[in-house]
Short mmCIF file of C-alpha atoms in Angstrom, two decimals:
data_model
loop_
_atom_site.label_atom_id
_atom_site.label_comp_id
_atom_site.label_asym_id
_atom_site.label_seq_id
_atom_site.Cartn_x
_atom_site.Cartn_y
_atom_site.Cartn_z
CA MET A 1 26.91 -15.54 -18.92
CA ARG A 2 25.16 -18.50 -17.34
CA ASP A 3 24.32 -21.43 -19.62
CA GLN A 4 20.76 -20.78 -20.80
CA THR A 5 19.99 -24.50 -21.06
CA CYS A 6 19.43 -24.55 -17.29
CA TYR A 7 16.17 -22.62 -17.89
CA GLY A 8 14.65 -25.45 -19.91
CA GLY A 9 14.11 -23.32 -23.00
CA THR A 10 12.11 -20.61 -21.20
CA PHE A 11 14.88 -17.96 -21.08
CA ASN A 12 14.33 -16.60 -24.57
CA GLY A 13 10.59 -16.63 -24.09
CA ALA A 14 10.91 -14.47 -20.97
CA ILE A 15 13.21 -12.03 -22.78
CA THR A 16 10.78 -11.82 -25.71
CA ARG A 17 7.89 -11.09 -23.38
CA LEU A 18 9.83 -8.37 -21.55
CA ARG A 19 10.75 -6.74 -24.85
CA THR A 20 7.09 -6.86 -25.86
CA LEU A 21 6.08 -5.02 -22.68
CA LEU A 22 8.78 -2.38 -23.13
CA PRO A 23 9.23 -1.93 -26.91
CA ALA A 24 11.74 0.53 -28.32
CA ASP A 25 8.95 2.85 -29.44
CA LEU A 26 7.04 2.73 -26.12
CA ILE A 27 7.20 6.51 -25.62
CA SER A 28 5.93 7.45 -29.07
CA ARG A 29 3.13 4.90 -28.77
CA PHE A 30 2.11 6.34 -25.39
CA SER A 31 2.27 9.92 -26.66
CA HIS A 32 -0.10 9.02 -29.50
CA HIS A 33 -2.37 6.95 -27.24
CA SER A 34 -2.68 9.52 -24.45
CA GLY A 35 -2.41 12.79 -26.34
CA PHE A 36 -0.11 14.10 -23.59
CA ASP A 37 2.33 16.89 -24.36
CA ARG A 38 4.57 19.12 -22.26
CA ASP A 39 1.61 21.19 -21.09
CA SER A 40 0.02 18.06 -19.62
CA PHE A 41 2.74 17.96 -16.95
CA HIS A 42 2.48 20.27 -13.93
CA VAL A 43 5.43 21.59 -11.96
CA ALA A 44 5.26 20.85 -8.23
CA ARG A 45 7.16 23.67 -6.56
CA GLY A 46 7.01 22.38 -3.00
CA GLN A 47 6.50 25.85 -1.56
CA ARG A 48 3.61 24.96 0.72
CA ILE A 49 4.39 24.02 4.32
CA GLY A 50 1.92 22.00 6.36
CA ARG A 51 1.17 19.03 8.54
CA ILE A 52 0.99 15.49 7.18
CA VAL A 53 -0.19 12.29 8.84
CA GLY A 54 0.97 9.07 7.19
CA VAL A 55 -0.96 5.85 7.91
CA ASP A 56 0.29 2.33 7.24
CA GLY A 57 -0.26 -1.24 8.41
CA SER A 58 1.58 -4.53 8.51
CA ASN A 59 0.73 -8.23 8.66
CA ALA A 60 2.75 -11.40 9.03
CA MET A 61 2.10 -15.10 9.46
CA VAL A 62 3.24 -16.30 12.89
CA PHE A 63 2.39 -19.95 12.36
CA GLU A 64 1.13 -21.71 9.23
CA GLY A 65 -0.42 -25.14 9.31
CA GLY A 66 -2.57 -27.39 7.21
CA TYR A 67 -5.56 -26.89 9.53
CA PHE A 68 -5.27 -23.16 10.16
CA SER A 69 -2.78 -20.31 10.45
CA LEU A 70 -2.11 -17.59 12.98
CA ALA A 71 -1.61 -14.05 11.67
CA ALA A 72 -0.36 -10.91 13.41
CA VAL A 73 -1.54 -7.49 12.22
CA ARG A 74 -1.17 -3.90 13.36
CA ALA A 75 -1.38 -0.35 12.04
CA GLY A 76 -0.13 3.07 13.01
CA GLN A 77 0.62 6.61 11.99
CA SER A 78 3.47 9.09 11.74
CA GLN A 79 2.65 12.78 12.17
CA TRP A 80 5.07 15.15 10.40
CA SER A 81 5.57 18.87 9.94
CA PRO A 82 8.73 20.77 8.95
CA ASP A 83 9.14 22.47 12.34
CA HIS A 84 8.40 19.53 14.67
CA GLN A 85 9.84 16.10 15.38
CA PRO A 86 7.72 13.27 13.95
CA PHE A 87 5.19 11.80 16.36
CA ARG A 88 4.36 8.11 16.04
CA ALA A 89 1.50 5.97 17.30
CA VAL A 90 0.92 2.27 16.78
CA SER A 91 -1.90 -0.12 17.61
CA PRO A 92 -1.31 -3.23 19.72
CA LEU A 93 -0.44 -6.41 17.86
CA HIS A 94 -3.66 -8.22 16.97
CA LEU A 95 -3.42 -12.01 16.68
CA SER A 96 -6.03 -13.77 14.57
CA LEU A 97 -6.69 -17.39 13.72
CA VAL A 98 -7.27 -17.92 10.01
CA GLY A 99 -9.31 -21.14 9.92
CA PRO A 100 -10.23 -23.88 10.42
CA GLU A 101 -13.75 -22.43 9.94
CA SER A 102 -14.68 -21.25 6.46
CA GLN A 103 -15.39 -17.73 7.78
CA ASN A 104 -13.01 -15.68 9.88
CA THR A 105 -14.65 -15.11 13.25
CA ASP A 106 -12.01 -12.61 14.41
CA PHE A 107 -12.85 -10.27 11.53
CA GLU A 108 -16.37 -9.59 12.78
CA SER A 109 -15.22 -8.85 16.33
CA LEU A 110 -12.34 -6.63 15.16
CA TYR A 111 -14.58 -4.74 12.72
CA ASN A 112 -17.22 -4.19 15.39
CA GLU A 113 -14.60 -2.99 17.87
CA CYS A 114 -13.23 -0.51 15.34
CA PHE A 115 -16.43 0.79 13.74
CA GLY A 116 -19.26 -0.11 16.11
CA CYS A 117 -21.18 -2.34 13.71
CA ALA A 118 -21.00 -5.70 12.00
CA PRO A 119 -19.28 -6.00 8.60
CA LEU A 120 -21.51 -6.15 5.54
CA THR A 121 -19.73 -9.20 4.16
CA PRO A 122 -17.93 -12.01 6.03
CA LEU A 123 -14.24 -12.67 5.53
CA ILE A 124 -13.52 -16.05 3.96
CA ASN A 125 -10.51 -18.00 5.23
CA GLU A 126 -9.75 -19.76 1.94
CA ASP A 127 -6.58 -17.71 1.34
CA PRO A 128 -4.72 -17.04 4.64
CA SER A 129 -2.56 -14.27 3.14
CA ARG A 130 -5.59 -12.41 1.78
CA ALA A 131 -7.45 -12.84 5.07
CA ALA A 132 -4.49 -11.37 6.96
CA SER A 133 -4.38 -8.43 4.53
CA VAL A 134 -8.08 -7.68 5.09
CA LEU A 135 -7.57 -7.77 8.87
CA ARG A 136 -4.63 -5.38 8.48
CA ASP A 137 -6.70 -3.06 6.27
CA THR A 138 -9.38 -2.97 8.98
CA LEU A 139 -6.89 -1.57 11.47
CA GLU A 140 -5.45 0.83 8.87
CA TYR A 141 -8.88 2.28 8.12
CA TRP A 142 -9.59 2.62 11.84
CA VAL A 143 -6.34 4.58 12.36
CA ALA A 144 -7.14 6.74 9.31
CA LEU A 145 -10.67 7.43 10.57
CA GLN A 146 -9.40 8.47 13.99
CA ALA A 147 -6.93 10.84 12.34
CA ALA A 148 -9.67 12.28 10.13
CA LEU A 149 -11.82 12.93 13.20
CA SER A 150 -9.07 14.53 15.26
CA GLU A 151 -6.68 16.40 12.95
CA LYS A 152 -6.83 20.15 12.34
CA LYS A 153 -8.00 21.92 9.20
CA GLY A 154 -5.42 21.83 6.41
CA THR A 155 -3.74 18.59 7.48
CA LEU A 156 -2.93 16.11 4.71
CA LEU A 157 -3.97 12.54 5.57
CA LEU A 158 -1.73 10.22 3.58
CA LEU A 159 -2.70 6.58 3.08
CA ASP A 160 -0.53 3.75 1.83
CA GLY A 161 -2.21 2.21 -1.20
CA ALA A 162 -5.20 3.51 -3.14
CA LEU A 163 -8.54 5.18 -2.54
CA ARG A 164 -10.31 1.90 -3.12
CA VAL A 165 -10.99 -1.18 -1.05
CA THR A 166 -10.52 -4.86 -1.82
CA HIS A 167 -13.22 -6.12 0.55
CA ALA A 168 -16.84 -4.96 0.41
CA SER A 169 -17.11 -4.32 4.14
CA HIS A 170 -14.45 -1.62 3.98
CA ASP A 171 -16.21 0.47 1.34
CA PRO A 172 -18.58 2.30 3.75
CA VAL A 173 -15.61 2.95 6.05
CA LEU A 174 -13.51 4.50 3.26
CA GLN A 175 -16.48 6.59 2.17
CA ARG A 176 -16.87 7.79 5.77
CA ILE A 177 -13.18 8.75 5.89
CA LEU A 178 -13.55 10.70 2.64
CA ARG A 179 -16.67 12.51 3.89
CA THR A 180 -15.01 13.32 7.21
CA THR A 181 -11.90 14.80 5.62
CA ALA A 182 -14.06 16.91 3.29
CA ASP A 183 -16.35 18.12 6.09
CA ARG A 184 -13.42 19.01 8.35
CA GLU A 185 -11.41 20.60 5.49
CA LEU A 186 -8.56 18.14 5.54
CA SER A 187 -6.81 16.87 2.41
CA ILE A 188 -6.46 13.17 1.71
CA ALA A 189 -4.32 11.23 -0.75
CA ALA A 190 -3.13 7.66 -1.22
CA VAL A 191 0.33 6.70 -2.47
CA THR A 192 1.09 3.39 -4.18
CA LYS A 193 4.65 2.08 -4.11
CA ARG A 194 3.92 -0.28 -7.00
CA THR A 195 1.09 -0.16 -9.51
CA SER A 196 -0.36 -2.68 -11.96
CA ALA A 197 -1.93 0.08 -14.09
CA THR A 198 -1.50 -0.52 -17.83
CA TRP A 199 -2.56 1.09 -21.11
CA GLY A 200 -2.80 0.09 -24.77
CA GLY A 201 -3.43 -3.58 -24.10
CA GLY A 202 -0.89 -4.32 -21.37
CA TYR A 203 1.92 -1.75 -21.47
CA PRO A 204 3.01 -0.61 -17.98
CA LEU A 205 1.97 2.96 -17.15
CA ILE A 206 4.91 4.18 -15.03
CA PRO A 207 7.72 3.63 -17.61
CA ALA A 208 5.61 5.27 -20.32
CA VAL A 209 4.81 8.41 -18.31
CA ASP A 210 8.34 8.74 -16.94
CA GLY A 211 9.89 8.19 -20.36
CA LEU A 212 7.61 10.78 -21.96
CA ALA A 213 8.55 13.33 -19.29
CA ASP A 214 12.23 12.73 -20.06
CA VAL A 215 11.72 13.08 -23.83
CA LEU A 216 9.77 16.32 -23.35
CA GLY A 217 12.42 17.71 -20.99
CA VAL A 218 10.10 18.00 -17.98
CA THR A 219 12.22 18.57 -14.88
CA PRO A 220 11.17 16.96 -11.56
CA PRO A 221 9.28 17.47 -9.39
CA TRP A 222 6.24 17.11 -11.64
CA TRP A 223 2.80 15.53 -11.67
CA ILE A 224 0.27 14.58 -14.34
CA ARG A 225 -3.39 13.56 -14.23
CA ILE A 226 -4.22 10.16 -15.78
CA PRO A 227 -7.78 9.96 -17.20
CA ASP A 228 -9.53 6.64 -16.71
CA GLU A 229 -10.16 6.28 -20.42
CA ILE A 230 -6.49 5.83 -21.33
CA LEU A 231 -6.10 2.89 -18.94
CA ASP A 232 -6.85 -0.73 -19.83
CA HIS A 233 -8.95 -1.50 -16.78
CA MET A 234 -9.44 -0.61 -13.14
CA GLN A 235 -9.45 -3.18 -10.34
CA PHE A 236 -12.53 -3.19 -8.11
CA ARG A 237 -14.05 -0.31 -10.08
CA GLN A 238 -17.20 -0.37 -7.95
CA TRP A 239 -15.11 0.41 -4.86
CA HIS A 240 -12.83 3.01 -6.42
CA HIS A 241 -13.10 6.57 -5.14
CA GLY A 242 -9.96 8.22 -6.49
CA ASP A 243 -8.59 10.12 -9.47
CA ILE A 244 -5.18 8.86 -10.60
CA PHE A 245 -2.00 10.91 -10.89
CA ILE A 246 1.61 10.02 -11.61
CA THR A 247 4.28 12.13 -9.96
CA ARG A 248 8.05 12.26 -9.64
CA LEU A 249 8.58 14.09 -6.37
CA HIS A 250 12.37 14.51 -6.47
CA ARG A 251 14.99 14.68 -9.20
CA HIS A 252 16.74 11.67 -7.62
CA ALA A 253 13.58 9.66 -7.02
CA PHE A 254 13.99 5.91 -7.52
CA ILE A 255 10.76 5.77 -9.57
CA PRO A 256 7.66 7.93 -10.04
CA LEU A 257 4.69 7.17 -7.79
CA LYS A 258 0.99 6.69 -8.40
CA VAL A 259 -1.03 9.06 -6.22
CA GLU A 260 -4.80 9.11 -5.85
CA LEU A 261 -6.97 12.00 -4.67
CA PRO A 262 -10.76 11.93 -4.17
CA ARG A 263 -12.88 11.72 -7.30
CA GLY A 264 -13.48 15.08 -8.93
CA SER A 265 -10.44 16.83 -7.41
CA ASP A 266 -9.62 19.79 -9.64
CA ASP A 267 -6.18 21.34 -10.02
CA ARG A 268 -6.82 23.82 -7.21
CA VAL A 269 -7.13 20.84 -4.86
CA VAL A 270 -4.32 18.80 -6.39
CA GLU A 271 -1.61 21.48 -6.51
CA PRO A 272 -1.32 22.11 -2.74
CA VAL A 273 -1.32 18.37 -2.06
CA MET A 274 1.53 17.79 -4.53
CA ASP A 275 3.43 20.73 -3.05
CA LEU A 276 3.14 19.17 0.42
CA LEU A 277 4.33 15.82 -0.93
CA VAL A 278 7.39 17.47 -2.46
CA GLN A 279 8.11 19.16 0.88
CA CYS A 280 8.30 15.82 2.70
CA SER A 281 10.01 13.74 -0.02
CA ASP A 282 13.63 14.87 0.22
CA ASP A 283 14.84 12.34 2.80
CA GLY A 284 18.27 11.23 1.63
CA ARG A 285 17.57 7.55 2.27
CA ILE A 286 14.61 7.31 -0.12
CA PRO A 287 14.37 10.58 -2.08
CA GLY A 288 11.07 10.98 -3.88
CA TYR A 289 9.04 9.00 -1.35
CA PRO A 290 6.96 10.83 1.30
CA PHE A 291 8.75 10.61 4.64
CA PRO A 292 5.54 10.28 6.76
CA LEU A 293 4.66 7.05 4.95
CA PHE A 294 8.24 5.78 5.17
CA ASP A 295 8.26 6.54 8.89
CA ALA A 296 4.83 4.96 9.41
CA HIS A 297 6.06 1.81 7.66
CA ARG A 298 9.14 1.63 9.90
CA THR A 299 6.92 2.12 12.94
CA VAL A 300 4.43 -0.68 12.24
CA VAL A 301 6.36 -3.28 10.26
CA ILE A 302 6.16 -6.78 11.75
CA ASP A 303 9.61 -8.08 10.89
CA HIS A 304 11.22 -11.49 11.44
CA ASP A 305 12.43 -10.63 14.93
CA ILE A 306 8.92 -9.63 16.03
CA VAL A 307 7.49 -12.83 14.57
CA LEU A 308 10.07 -14.88 16.47
CA SER A 309 9.21 -13.02 19.68
CA ILE A 310 5.49 -13.73 19.23
CA GLN A 311 6.25 -17.40 18.54
CA GLN A 312 8.37 -17.69 21.68
CA ASP A 313 5.71 -16.02 23.82
CA LEU A 314 3.01 -18.36 22.51
CA ILE A 315 5.13 -21.51 22.79
CA GLY A 316 6.21 -20.55 26.29
CA GLU A 317 2.64 -19.93 27.45
CA MET A 318 1.34 -23.15 25.89
CA ALA A 319 4.23 -25.12 27.40
CA ASN A 320 2.96 -24.10 30.82
CA ASP A 321 -0.21 -26.01 29.94
CA GLY A 322 1.72 -29.11 28.90
CA PHE A 323 1.64 -28.34 25.18
CA ILE A 324 4.73 -30.29 24.14
CA THR A 325 6.87 -29.83 21.02
CA LYS A 326 5.29 -32.86 19.37
CA LYS A 327 1.90 -31.14 19.40
CA TRP A 328 3.34 -27.98 17.81
CA ARG A 329 4.82 -30.09 15.04
CA GLN A 330 1.49 -31.81 14.50
CA LEU A 331 -0.23 -28.46 14.05
CA PHE A 332 2.41 -26.34 12.33
CA GLY A 333 5.29 -28.63 11.43
CA ASP A 334 6.77 -28.06 7.97
CA VAL A 335 9.42 -30.39 6.60
CA HIS A 336 10.73 -27.44 4.55
CA ASP A 337 12.11 -26.07 7.82
CA GLU A 338 14.24 -29.18 8.04
CA PHE A 339 15.32 -28.84 4.39
CA ARG A 340 16.72 -25.36 5.14
CA LYS A 341 19.18 -26.83 7.63
CA TYR A 342 21.04 -28.67 4.88
#
């Protein structure tokens, strides 16, 4: 074991904190807190067959400087059904300057292009990563809205994340998507790969639900409804439009997932959605995760190679205008890049 003195005395503190979050009696505490028993868990049989459209987005920083940054964002979808090959569609790469102005001017033009109106609230450039995420979400909601307007009755529209927004201007868009899916008799759900949901003053929700299912002998695939009142808090409550469920979609799933369906969804609505999710979650690479979302992620992800390609295209074009290397360093130079060479 590595010498713990290298952690400056913080090693034991970290271990103590982890043990506090996951105490030995976590399951019994959760059972008492929630009132859940075996009957609270529903079996997802996966017997329904249908069409699913997964929507995802991606963002990456192309250049980062002290004055401003340049972000790349895009979104896309993967259409899946058991008897057809997946069909993929992806938006063009959208490049946006984050700064030096206090408000992001690209956000208003992108929002207007997608939704035909100005955003309710401007996007502030103070945090470049957050600004890039909001730009990405704009494209994701546009792709989701187009799918809601064009897909056939019975299709499940599957979003990556939650049925809530993190920027005020997206709330009317999400509400429009929810209304459109209801009016056109589509289903909609959002899947979160990682959740911060806690109960009982800070205990993580996923280990507690999964552990209780194991103790009660509940065999996957299963799902359970999580009432708001057993949770500690809810982020952006004013923009939240979903009921929360935890589900383990495959017996070999890496972890259970948090799934959200529109507020007020009763079991007659939830059961067919969970059955569809089970149907598309048996991919051997990531069992227990819906393939349409996995495929959508693979389709849109802006990886390191794409970032390098964008950088080369931009540098090459600017070089034609006499934009020499010295100027690039003045704008985006980072001595940490030099550190990495040694």
